[in-house]
Coordinates of C-alpha atoms in Angstrom, one line a residue:
M1 CA 17.1 34.5 30.5
V2 CA 14.2 32.5 32.1
R3 CA 15.5 29.2 30.7
K4 CA 18.8 29.6 32.6
F5 CA 17.0 29.3 35.9
L6 CA 14.8 26.3 34.8
P7 CA 16.1 22.8 35.8
T8 CA 17.2 20.6 32.9
R9 CA 15.3 17.7 34.4
I10 CA 12.2 17.6 36.6
P11 CA 12.2 14.8 39.2
I12 CA 9.4 12.4 38.6
L13 CA 8.5 12.6 42.3
Y14 CA 7.5 16.3 41.8
V15 CA 5.6 15.4 38.7
I16 CA 3.5 12.7 40.4
L17 CA 2.8 14.9 43.4
S18 CA 1.9 17.9 41.2
V19 CA -0.5 15.8 39.1
L20 CA -2.2 14.4 42.3
V21 CA -2.7 17.8 43.8
L22 CA -4.0 19.2 40.5
I23 CA -6.5 16.4 40.2
S24 CA -7.7 17.0 43.8
V25 CA -8.5 20.6 43.2
V26 CA -10.2 20.3 39.8
P27 CA -13.9 21.2 40.1
M28 CA -16.0 18.1 40.0
F29 CA -18.6 19.7 37.7
F30 CA -16.0 20.2 35.1
Y31 CA -14.8 16.6 35.3
S32 CA -18.4 15.4 35.1
S33 CA -19.2 17.6 32.1
Q34 CA -16.1 16.2 30.3
V35 CA -17.2 12.6 31.0
Q36 CA -20.7 13.4 29.9
S37 CA -19.4 15.0 26.7
I38 CA -17.1 12.1 25.9
N39 CA -19.8 9.5 26.5
R40 CA -22.4 11.6 24.6
D41 CA -20.0 11.7 21.6
R42 CA -19.4 8.0 21.8
L43 CA -23.2 7.3 22.0
I44 CA -23.9 9.5 19.1
T45 CA -21.1 7.8 17.1
N46 CA -22.4 4.4 17.9
E47 CA -26.0 5.3 17.2
R48 CA -25.0 6.9 13.8
L49 CA -23.0 3.8 12.9
L50 CA -26.0 1.6 13.8
Q51 CA -28.4 3.7 11.8
N52 CA -26.0 3.9 8.8
T53 CA -25.5 0.1 8.9
V54 CA -29.3 -0.6 9.0
T55 CA -30.2 1.8 6.2
R56 CA -27.3 0.7 4.0
S57 CA -28.4 -2.9 4.5
V58 CA -32.0 -2.2 3.5
A59 CA -30.9 -0.1 0.6
D60 CA -28.6 -2.8 -0.7
D61 CA -31.5 -5.4 -0.3
I62 CA -33.8 -3.1 -2.4
S63 CA -31.1 -2.6 -5.0
Q64 CA -30.4 -6.3 -5.3
H65 CA -34.1 -7.2 -5.5
Q66 CA -34.6 -4.5 -8.2
E67 CA -31.6 -5.7 -10.2
S68 CA -32.6 -9.3 -9.9
F69 CA -36.2 -8.5 -11.1
R70 CA -34.9 -6.3 -13.9
L71 CA -32.7 -9.2 -15.0
M72 CA -35.6 -11.6 -15.0
Q73 CA -37.6 -9.2 -17.1
T74 CA -34.7 -8.7 -19.5
N75 CA -34.4 -12.5 -19.9
L76 CA -38.1 -12.7 -20.5
A77 CA -37.9 -10.0 -23.2
S78 CA -35.1 -12.0 -24.9
A79 CA -37.2 -15.3 -24.7
L80 CA -40.3 -13.5 -26.1
Q81 CA -38.2 -12.1 -29.0
V82 CA -36.8 -15.5 -29.8
A83 CA -40.1 -17.3 -29.5
S84 CA -41.9 -14.8 -31.7
G85 CA -39.2 -14.7 -34.3
G86 CA -39.0 -10.9 -33.9
D87 CA -42.7 -10.5 -34.9
L88 CA -45.2 -9.4 -32.4
T89 CA -47.6 -7.6 -34.8
G90 CA -51.2 -8.4 -35.2
D91 CA -52.3 -11.8 -33.9
H92 CA -48.7 -13.0 -33.4
V93 CA -48.7 -11.5 -30.0
Q94 CA -51.6 -13.8 -29.0
A95 CA -49.5 -17.0 -29.7
P96 CA -49.9 -19.7 -27.1
E97 CA -46.2 -20.1 -26.5
L98 CA -45.9 -16.3 -25.7
R99 CA -48.8 -16.5 -23.3
A100 CA -47.2 -19.6 -21.6
L101 CA -43.9 -17.7 -21.2
L102 CA -45.7 -14.7 -19.6
E103 CA -47.7 -17.0 -17.2
N104 CA -44.6 -18.9 -16.2
F105 CA -42.9 -15.5 -15.5
V106 CA -45.7 -14.4 -13.2
S107 CA -45.8 -17.7 -11.3
S108 CA -42.0 -17.7 -10.8
S109 CA -42.1 -15.2 -8.0
E110 CA -44.5 -14.4 -5.2
D111 CA -43.7 -10.7 -5.6
L112 CA -45.2 -10.6 -9.1
D113 CA -48.9 -9.7 -9.1
Y114 CA -49.4 -9.0 -12.8
A115 CA -47.5 -8.9 -16.1
T116 CA -48.5 -7.8 -19.6
L117 CA -46.9 -7.9 -23.1
L118 CA -47.9 -5.2 -25.5
N119 CA -46.8 -5.0 -29.1
S120 CA -46.0 -1.9 -31.2
E121 CA -49.7 -1.5 -31.7
A122 CA -50.4 -1.4 -27.9
K123 CA -52.2 -4.8 -28.2
G124 CA -51.2 -7.8 -26.3
I125 CA -51.7 -10.4 -23.6
S126 CA -51.5 -10.3 -19.7
A127 CA -51.4 -12.7 -16.8
G128 CA -51.6 -12.2 -13.0
R129 CA -53.5 -12.3 -9.8
I130 CA -54.9 -8.7 -10.0
E131 CA -56.7 -6.6 -12.5
P132 CA -55.2 -3.1 -13.2
D133 CA -57.3 -0.2 -11.8
A134 CA -57.4 3.3 -13.2
F135 CA -54.1 4.2 -11.4
L136 CA -52.3 1.2 -12.8
Q137 CA -53.7 1.9 -16.3
R138 CA -52.2 5.4 -16.1
E139 CA -48.9 3.9 -15.1
L140 CA -49.1 1.5 -18.0
E141 CA -49.6 4.3 -20.4
Q142 CA -46.5 6.1 -19.1
A143 CA -44.5 2.9 -19.2
Y144 CA -45.5 2.3 -22.8
A145 CA -44.5 5.8 -23.8
A146 CA -41.1 5.2 -22.1
A147 CA -40.7 1.9 -23.9
R148 CA -41.3 3.5 -27.3
D149 CA -38.4 5.7 -26.4
T150 CA -36.4 2.5 -25.7
R151 CA -36.3 3.4 -22.0
A152 CA -37.0 1.2 -19.0
Y153 CA -39.5 2.5 -16.5
N154 CA -39.9 2.4 -12.8
G155 CA -43.4 3.6 -11.7
Q156 CA -44.7 5.3 -8.6
P157 CA -45.6 3.1 -5.6
L158 CA -49.4 2.6 -5.5
V159 CA -51.9 0.9 -3.2
V160 CA -54.2 -1.7 -4.8
G161 CA -57.1 -3.5 -3.1
N162 CA -59.2 -2.5 -0.2
G163 CA -59.0 -3.1 3.6
K164 CA -56.9 -6.0 4.8
S165 CA -56.3 -7.1 1.2
S166 CA -54.7 -3.9 0.2
H167 CA -51.0 -3.8 -0.6
T168 CA -48.4 -1.6 -2.1
V169 CA -47.1 -2.2 -5.6
M170 CA -45.1 -0.5 -8.3
L171 CA -45.0 -0.9 -12.1
V172 CA -41.7 -1.9 -13.8
S173 CA -41.4 -2.1 -17.6
T174 CA -38.7 -3.1 -20.2
P175 CA -38.9 -2.5 -24.0
V176 CA -38.7 -5.5 -26.3
K177 CA -36.4 -4.8 -29.3
Y178 CA -35.1 -6.7 -32.2
R179 CA -32.0 -5.3 -33.9
D180 CA -32.8 -1.9 -32.5
R181 CA -36.4 -2.1 -33.8
F182 CA -39.2 -1.6 -31.2
L183 CA -41.4 -4.7 -31.0
G184 CA -43.3 -4.0 -27.8
M185 CA -43.1 -3.7 -24.0
I186 CA -43.1 -6.0 -21.0
A187 CA -44.7 -4.4 -17.9
S188 CA -44.9 -6.1 -14.5
V189 CA -46.6 -5.1 -11.2
V190 CA -44.2 -5.9 -8.3
D191 CA -45.6 -6.4 -4.9
L192 CA -43.5 -4.4 -2.3
D193 CA -44.6 -6.6 0.6
F194 CA -41.0 -7.9 0.7
L195 CA -39.9 -4.3 1.5
I196 CA -42.5 -3.9 4.3
R197 CA -41.4 -7.2 5.8
R198 CA -37.8 -6.0 5.8
L199 CA -38.8 -2.7 7.5
H200 CA -40.7 -4.7 10.2
E201 CA -37.6 -6.6 10.9
I202 CA -35.7 -3.5 12.0
D203 CA -38.7 -1.8 13.6
G204 CA -38.4 -1.5 17.4
G205 CA -35.7 -0.4 19.8
G206 CA -36.8 3.1 19.2
L207 CA -36.0 3.0 15.5
T208 CA -38.6 4.1 13.0
P209 CA -37.8 2.9 9.4
Y210 CA -39.4 4.0 6.1
V211 CA -38.6 4.5 2.5
V212 CA -39.2 7.7 0.4
D213 CA -38.9 8.5 -3.3
S214 CA -37.0 11.3 -4.9
Q215 CA -39.9 13.7 -4.3
G216 CA -40.1 12.9 -0.6
R217 CA -43.3 10.8 -1.0
L218 CA -43.6 7.7 1.2
V219 CA -42.9 4.4 -0.6
A220 CA -43.4 2.1 2.4
G221 CA -43.3 2.3 6.2
A222 CA -43.1 -0.2 9.1
T223 CA -46.2 1.4 10.8
S224 CA -49.6 2.5 9.8
E225 CA -48.7 6.0 11.0
Y226 CA -47.6 6.9 7.5
A227 CA -49.5 6.1 4.2
T228 CA -48.0 5.3 0.8
G229 CA -47.7 8.5 -1.2
Q230 CA -47.7 10.8 1.8
D231 CA -45.6 13.9 1.6
M232 CA -42.7 13.4 4.1
T233 CA -40.8 16.6 3.3
N234 CA -42.0 18.1 6.5
L235 CA -39.3 16.0 8.2
E236 CA -36.0 17.8 7.9
I237 CA -34.0 14.7 7.0
V238 CA -36.4 13.9 4.1
H239 CA -36.3 17.5 3.0
N240 CA -32.5 17.4 3.0
F241 CA -32.5 14.2 0.8
V242 CA -34.9 15.9 -1.7
E243 CA -32.9 19.1 -1.8
Q244 CA -29.6 17.2 -2.3
G245 CA -31.0 15.7 -5.5
G246 CA -28.2 13.9 -7.5
K247 CA -25.7 14.4 -4.7
A248 CA -27.8 12.4 -2.3
Q249 CA -27.6 9.4 -4.6
M250 CA -23.9 9.0 -3.8
V251 CA -23.5 8.8 0.0
A252 CA -25.5 8.3 3.2
A253 CA -26.1 11.2 5.6
T254 CA -27.0 11.5 9.3
R255 CA -28.8 14.5 10.8
E256 CA -30.2 15.7 14.1
F257 CA -33.6 17.3 13.5
T258 CA -36.9 18.1 15.1
A259 CA -40.1 16.2 14.3
G260 CA -43.4 17.9 15.0
S261 CA -43.9 21.5 16.2
G262 CA -44.7 23.3 19.5
R263 CA -45.1 21.2 22.5
K264 CA -45.3 18.0 20.4
S265 CA -41.9 18.5 18.8
V266 CA -39.4 15.7 19.4
A267 CA -35.7 16.0 18.9
M268 CA -34.7 13.1 16.6
L269 CA -31.5 11.6 15.2
G270 CA -32.0 10.1 11.7
T271 CA -30.0 8.6 8.8
Y272 CA -30.8 8.1 5.2
S273 CA -29.0 5.8 2.6
P274 CA -29.8 6.2 -1.1
V275 CA -31.1 3.4 -3.3
T276 CA -29.4 4.6 -6.4
N277 CA -31.1 2.6 -9.1
L278 CA -34.6 3.8 -8.0
N279 CA -33.8 7.3 -6.7
W280 CA -35.2 6.3 -3.3
A281 CA -33.9 6.7 0.2
V282 CA -34.1 4.3 3.2
V283 CA -34.6 6.4 6.4
V284 CA -34.5 5.5 10.0
Q285 CA -35.0 7.9 13.0
K286 CA -34.9 7.7 16.7
P287 CA -35.7 10.2 19.5
R288 CA -32.5 11.7 20.9
S289 CA -33.7 11.3 24.5
E290 CA -33.6 7.5 24.1
A291 CA -30.1 7.6 22.6
Y292 CA -28.7 9.7 25.5
S293 CA -30.7 8.2 28.4
S294 CA -27.6 6.5 29.9
V295 CA -25.5 9.7 29.9
F296 CA -26.8 11.0 33.2
E297 CA -26.3 7.6 34.9
M298 CA -22.7 7.6 33.7
Q299 CA -22.2 11.1 35.0
R300 CA -23.3 10.3 38.5
T301 CA -21.1 7.2 38.5
A302 CA -18.2 9.1 37.2
R303 CA -18.5 11.7 39.9
I304 CA -18.5 9.1 42.7
L305 CA -15.5 7.3 41.2
A306 CA -13.6 10.5 40.7
L307 CA -14.0 11.6 44.3
F308 CA -12.9 8.2 45.5
A309 CA -9.9 8.3 43.2
I310 CA -8.8 11.7 44.4
A311 CA -9.0 10.7 48.0
L312 CA -7.1 7.5 47.4
S313 CA -4.5 9.1 45.2
I314 CA -3.7 11.9 47.7
G315 CA -3.5 9.4 50.6
V316 CA -1.4 6.8 48.9
G317 CA 0.4 8.8 46.2
I318 CA 3.0 10.5 48.4
I319 CA 4.3 7.2 49.8
A320 CA 4.0 5.3 46.5
A321 CA 5.7 8.0 44.5
R322 CA 8.8 7.8 46.6
R323 CA 8.9 4.0 46.4
I324 CA 8.5 4.1 42.7
T325 CA 11.0 6.9 41.9
N326 CA 14.0 5.6 43.8
P327 CA 14.3 2.3 41.8
L328 CA 13.6 4.2 38.6
E329 CA 16.6 6.4 39.2
V330 CA 18.8 3.3 39.5
L331 CA 17.4 1.9 36.3
T332 CA 17.9 5.3 34.5
E333 CA 21.6 5.4 35.5
S334 CA 22.1 1.8 34.3
S335 CA 20.2 2.6 31.0
H336 CA 22.5 5.5 30.3
A337 CA 25.5 3.2 30.8
I338 CA 24.2 0.7 28.4
A339 CA 23.4 3.5 25.9
R340 CA 27.1 4.4 26.1
G341 CA 27.9 0.8 25.1
D342 CA 28.8 -0.6 28.5
F343 CA 26.8 -3.8 28.3
S344 CA 28.5 -5.1 31.4
Q345 CA 26.4 -2.8 33.5
R346 CA 24.1 -4.6 36.0
V347 CA 21.4 -3.2 38.3
Q348 CA 21.8 -3.9 42.0
L349 CA 18.2 -3.6 43.2
K350 CA 16.3 -5.8 45.5
S351 CA 12.6 -5.6 45.6
R352 CA 9.6 -8.0 45.7
T353 CA 7.5 -5.8 43.5
E354 CA 7.4 -5.5 39.7
I355 CA 10.3 -3.0 40.0
G356 CA 12.5 -5.9 41.3
E357 CA 11.3 -8.1 38.5
L358 CA 12.0 -5.3 36.1
A359 CA 15.5 -5.0 37.5
Q360 CA 16.1 -8.7 37.0
T361 CA 14.7 -8.5 33.5
F362 CA 16.9 -5.5 32.8
N363 CA 20.0 -7.4 34.0
F364 CA 19.0 -10.4 31.8
M365 CA 18.6 -8.1 28.9
S366 CA 22.0 -6.5 29.5
E367 CA 23.6 -9.9 29.6
E368 CA 21.8 -11.1 26.5
L369 CA 22.7 -7.8 24.7
E370 CA 26.3 -8.2 25.6
H371 CA 26.4 -11.8 24.2
F372 CA 24.4 -10.7 21.2
V373 CA 26.6 -7.8 20.3
E374 CA 29.7 -9.9 20.6
G375 CA 28.1 -12.6 18.4
L376 CA 27.2 -9.9 15.9
K377 CA 30.7 -8.7 15.8
R378 CA 32.1 -12.2 15.2
A379 CA 29.4 -13.0 12.7
A380 CA 30.0 -9.8 10.8
A381 CA 33.7 -10.5 10.7
E382 CA 33.1 -14.0 9.5
N383 CA 30.6 -12.9 6.9
R384 CA 32.9 -10.3 5.6
E385 CA 35.8 -12.8 5.4
L386 CA 33.5 -15.3 3.7
F387 CA 32.2 -12.6 1.3
M388 CA 35.6 -11.5 0.3
S389 CA 36.8 -15.1 -0.1
S390 CA 33.8 -15.9 -2.3
I391 CA 34.5 -12.9 -4.5
Q392 CA 38.2 -13.8 -4.8
M393 CA 37.3 -17.4 -5.7
L394 CA 34.9 -16.1 -8.3
A395 CA 37.4 -13.8 -9.7
G396 CA 40.1 -16.5 -9.6
A397 CA 37.8 -18.8 -11.5
V398 CA 37.5 -16.2 -14.2
D399 CA 41.2 -15.6 -14.3
E400 CA 41.9 -19.3 -14.6
K401 CA 40.0 -19.5 -17.8
D402 CA 42.7 -17.4 -19.5
P403 CA 46.3 -18.4 -18.8
Y404 CA 47.4 -14.9 -19.9
T405 CA 45.4 -13.1 -17.2
R406 CA 46.0 -15.4 -14.2
G407 CA 46.1 -13.2 -11.1
H408 CA 44.8 -10.2 -13.1
S409 CA 41.8 -9.6 -10.9
D410 CA 43.9 -9.5 -7.7
R411 CA 46.4 -7.1 -9.2
V412 CA 43.7 -4.8 -10.6
T413 CA 42.1 -4.8 -7.2
K414 CA 45.3 -3.8 -5.4
Y415 CA 46.1 -1.1 -8.0
S416 CA 42.6 0.3 -7.8
V417 CA 42.6 0.5 -4.0
L418 CA 46.0 2.2 -4.0
I419 CA 44.7 4.8 -6.5
A420 CA 41.6 5.4 -4.5
K421 CA 43.6 5.8 -1.3
E422 CA 45.9 8.3 -3.0
M423 CA 42.9 10.3 -4.2
G424 CA 41.7 10.5 -0.5
M425 CA 38.5 8.5 -1.0
P426 CA 36.6 7.5 2.1
E427 CA 36.7 4.0 3.6
D428 CA 33.3 2.9 2.3
F429 CA 34.3 3.9 -1.2
L430 CA 37.5 2.0 -0.9
E431 CA 35.4 -1.1 0.0
T432 CA 33.3 -0.5 -3.1
V433 CA 36.4 -0.2 -5.2
R434 CA 37.9 -3.4 -3.7
V435 CA 34.9 -5.5 -4.5
S436 CA 34.1 -4.0 -7.9
A437 CA 37.7 -4.3 -9.1
Q438 CA 37.9 -7.9 -7.9
L439 CA 34.8 -8.7 -10.0
H440 CA 35.4 -6.4 -12.9
D441 CA 36.0 -9.3 -15.4
V442 CA 33.4 -11.7 -14.0
G443 CA 31.5 -11.4 -17.2
K444 CA 34.2 -13.4 -18.9
I445 CA 32.5 -16.5 -17.5
G446 CA 30.0 -16.1 -20.3
I447 CA 32.7 -15.8 -23.0
E448 CA 33.6 -18.9 -25.0
D449 CA 37.0 -20.4 -24.2
R450 CA 37.9 -20.4 -27.9
I451 CA 37.9 -16.6 -27.7
L452 CA 39.4 -16.2 -24.2
K453 CA 42.2 -18.7 -24.9
K454 CA 42.9 -17.7 -28.5
P455 CA 46.7 -17.4 -28.8
G456 CA 46.6 -14.7 -31.4
A457 CA 44.8 -11.4 -32.0
L458 CA 41.0 -11.5 -32.0
T459 CA 39.0 -10.9 -35.2
A460 CA 36.6 -8.0 -35.3
E461 CA 33.7 -10.4 -34.7
E462 CA 35.5 -12.1 -31.8
F463 CA 36.4 -8.7 -30.3
E464 CA 32.7 -7.7 -30.4
I465 CA 31.9 -10.9 -28.4
M466 CA 34.7 -10.2 -26.0
K467 CA 33.3 -6.7 -25.4
T468 CA 30.1 -8.2 -24.0
H469 CA 31.9 -9.4 -20.9
T470 CA 31.2 -6.0 -19.3
T471 CA 27.4 -6.2 -19.6
K472 CA 27.4 -9.9 -18.9
G473 CA 29.2 -9.2 -15.6
A474 CA 26.7 -6.5 -14.7
N475 CA 23.8 -8.7 -15.5
I476 CA 25.3 -11.5 -13.4
L477 CA 25.5 -9.2 -10.3
R478 CA 22.4 -7.1 -10.8
P479 CA 20.1 -9.5 -9.0
V480 CA 22.3 -9.1 -5.9
A481 CA 21.0 -5.9 -4.2
Q482 CA 24.1 -5.7 -1.9
L483 CA 26.4 -5.4 -5.0
K484 CA 24.4 -2.6 -6.7
E485 CA 27.0 0.1 -6.0
M486 CA 29.7 -2.1 -7.5
I487 CA 28.0 -2.6 -10.9
P488 CA 29.2 0.7 -12.5
G489 CA 32.8 -0.4 -12.1
I490 CA 32.1 -3.8 -13.6
E491 CA 30.0 -2.6 -16.5
L492 CA 31.7 0.7 -17.4
H493 CA 35.5 0.1 -16.8
H494 CA 36.0 0.0 -20.6
E495 CA 34.3 3.3 -21.2
S496 CA 36.5 6.1 -22.6
L497 CA 36.3 9.8 -21.7
D498 CA 36.3 10.6 -25.4
G499 CA 33.1 8.4 -26.0
R500 CA 34.9 5.7 -27.9
G501 CA 34.6 3.1 -25.2
Y502 CA 32.1 0.4 -24.6
P503 CA 29.4 -0.8 -23.9
H504 CA 27.5 2.6 -23.9
A505 CA 30.1 5.0 -25.4
L506 CA 29.8 7.3 -22.4
K507 CA 31.7 10.6 -22.4
G508 CA 33.4 12.7 -19.8
D509 CA 31.5 13.0 -16.6
E510 CA 29.1 10.4 -17.7
V511 CA 31.7 7.8 -16.7
P512 CA 31.5 7.3 -12.9
M513 CA 34.7 7.7 -10.9
L514 CA 34.6 4.1 -9.8
A515 CA 34.9 2.9 -13.4
R516 CA 37.6 5.5 -14.1
I517 CA 39.8 4.2 -11.3
I518 CA 39.4 0.6 -12.3
A519 CA 40.1 1.5 -16.0
V520 CA 43.5 3.0 -15.0
A521 CA 44.4 0.0 -12.9
D522 CA 43.2 -2.4 -15.6
T523 CA 45.2 -0.6 -18.3
F524 CA 48.3 -0.6 -16.1
D525 CA 48.1 -4.3 -15.5
A526 CA 47.4 -5.0 -19.2
L527 CA 50.5 -3.1 -20.2
T528 CA 52.8 -4.7 -17.7
T529 CA 51.8 -8.4 -18.5
N530 CA 52.4 -10.5 -21.5
R531 CA 49.3 -10.9 -23.7
P532 CA 48.8 -12.8 -27.0
Y533 CA 48.8 -9.5 -28.8
Q534 CA 51.7 -7.8 -27.0
Q535 CA 54.8 -8.1 -25.0
A536 CA 54.8 -6.7 -21.5
H537 CA 56.1 -3.1 -20.9
D538 CA 58.0 -2.2 -17.8
C539 CA 56.3 0.0 -15.2
E540 CA 57.8 3.3 -16.4
D541 CA 56.9 2.7 -20.0
A542 CA 53.4 1.7 -18.9
L543 CA 53.0 4.9 -17.0
R544 CA 54.2 6.9 -20.0
I545 CA 51.6 5.2 -22.2
I546 CA 48.9 5.8 -19.6
H547 CA 50.0 9.5 -19.4
S548 CA 49.7 9.8 -23.2
I549 CA 46.1 8.7 -23.3
S550 CA 45.1 10.6 -20.2
G551 CA 42.2 12.9 -20.8
K552 CA 41.2 11.0 -23.9
R553 CA 40.6 7.5 -22.7
L554 CA 41.6 7.6 -19.1
D555 CA 40.7 9.9 -16.2
P556 CA 43.7 12.3 -15.6
T557 CA 43.1 12.5 -11.9
A558 CA 43.1 8.7 -11.4
R559 CA 46.1 8.5 -13.8
S560 CA 48.1 11.1 -11.9
N561 CA 47.4 9.4 -8.6
R562 CA 48.6 6.0 -10.1
S563 CA 51.8 7.8 -11.2
R564 CA 52.4 9.2 -7.7
C565 CA 51.7 5.8 -6.2
S566 CA 54.4 4.2 -8.3
S567 CA 56.9 7.1 -8.1
R568 CA 56.7 7.1 -4.3
H569 CA 57.9 3.5 -4.3
L570 CA 60.3 3.6 -7.2
S571 CA 63.2 1.2 -6.9
A572 CA 66.6 1.7 -8.3
R573 CA 67.3 -2.0 -8.5
R574 CA 66.6 -4.3 -11.4
N575 CA 64.9 -7.3 -10.0
P576 CA 62.6 -9.9 -11.5
C577 CA 59.0 -8.7 -11.3
P578 CA 56.8 -11.1 -9.3
T579 CA 53.8 -9.8 -11.3
H580 CA 55.1 -11.1 -14.6
R581 CA 56.7 -14.1 -13.0
S582 CA 53.2 -15.3 -11.9
N583 CA 51.1 -14.3 -14.8
G584 CA 51.6 -17.4 -16.8
S585 CA 53.9 -15.8 -19.4
Q586 CA 56.9 -17.7 -20.7
G587 CA 60.3 -16.8 -19.1
G588 CA 61.2 -14.3 -16.5
C589 CA 60.6 -10.6 -16.4
R590 CA 62.9 -8.5 -18.6
F591 CA 61.9 -5.2 -17.3
Q592 CA 62.8 -2.7 -14.6
C593 CA 59.7 -2.3 -12.3
T594 CA 58.8 -0.2 -9.4
R595 CA 58.8 -1.7 -5.9
Q596 CA 55.2 -0.7 -5.6
C597 CA 54.4 -2.9 -8.7
R598 CA 56.1 -5.8 -7.0
L599 CA 54.4 -5.1 -3.7
S600 CA 51.0 -4.9 -5.4
A601 CA 51.4 -8.2 -7.1
S602 CA 52.5 -10.0 -4.0

């Protein structure tokens, strides 16, 4: 009941005034809080994207460096295996060429401090700029145990040296094998100074970067605040990474957390990205107060601008709304006229504002649309005429190959359309019938003339070749998307309801109606024209023959409609049949035909 009293259309003037009044009474604190919330979300998003980009970049650098070094070590293992001939036992491991390879390997990179080659007896050679201390010796023992199990090994980060000369390193080892037989191990001490330099590059701007291992222990940091090996799980973001375990190795994560406790606690925003091949994580964090420092300034500016906008909108809005809505009403009325198809409609509106320009543009659009629509109609008519003429020429070219079937395609087309009309088919289906029937024998282009023009009956082999004209025709037209609906009539018009037709031996409802209609028309024309293998029948005899095979070969519905079509125009006079007079047969027509038969052939 309420909808009956509601207007069907609300004038835009009322809408504009209502919006302006609503804005003027909205509490400013609500507006400011919304602005603050929006900007806060944007700042958080931007900060998270920045942190994610930074950590992902460092994690990728570490992974690439590790993979590069691992590849160098694998290549060295292959070189040592070749140089030793697969024998590192006893004194063979002390060979000068092996020592040269090891020394060249260490000198090839500034990040390599030490390398050693141990054979299966734990004896070997070494080269480098440092001597392993007790911690490195323990790492070497663990690496050797892993190598005996044919496993590569990535050690824990360690600090070597004292004072200013101290630096962070880690042990990396690779087993040396020959035909799955353990020969020994290559172990290298990698200097992580490259990682610390990379962390220093992103330090600043409030960001604090560092790297932790899978246990939450510090690998490297950009400041001296943290020491290598320090437990960092007291930070929530590191604790989260450790708890996630294997899941954390797949994706990065961003968290808001608190660093410190009590009065010294600081709200932080942090992100970690996993280094999958080392089970490490690159972490950056930043105080939230720095991330949101500009929010309050934005809020104050937003309030001032909002007050000014409200005052201005109320003062000017009433006048402007009326000046805007009047021309819009004129444009709306003209738009409705054009929507109804009246492209002659023009807007009579004079204004020096954009509304006037819009009216001129609207009039120009209307004029162009009017010309364009007319042009489309003419082009559509011309294209259709050209399309049909092209189809007729193509069908005519096929008919000309066989003197006995000259004009056959035109007659089958007219018979097919008459049958479809009698069946009450829609106009679009009639068009499909017309084109499909016109081209139903187009595949005969691919049949040799010796078979098409053979004066006598075809042999079994020749008839098999002749039967391929249906599939050849379908294949000719299949690349043309616009003729897709016509293909069943071309390919299947020789199918039989009892399954004895060709090319696919379809039965009953498997044969589409389009092909059934063309089959009746094709059969009728074949019966009423002279062929090398038969004399033409008159129309009534042809209809009796068609009736006799109805339900077996031909569709009874299409057959009955062809019969009604002929019976409606039955002529009592015996006149020469233009169909047979123009089909290339010798002599005149000896048969009594229907007027419809003569009309269809004309």
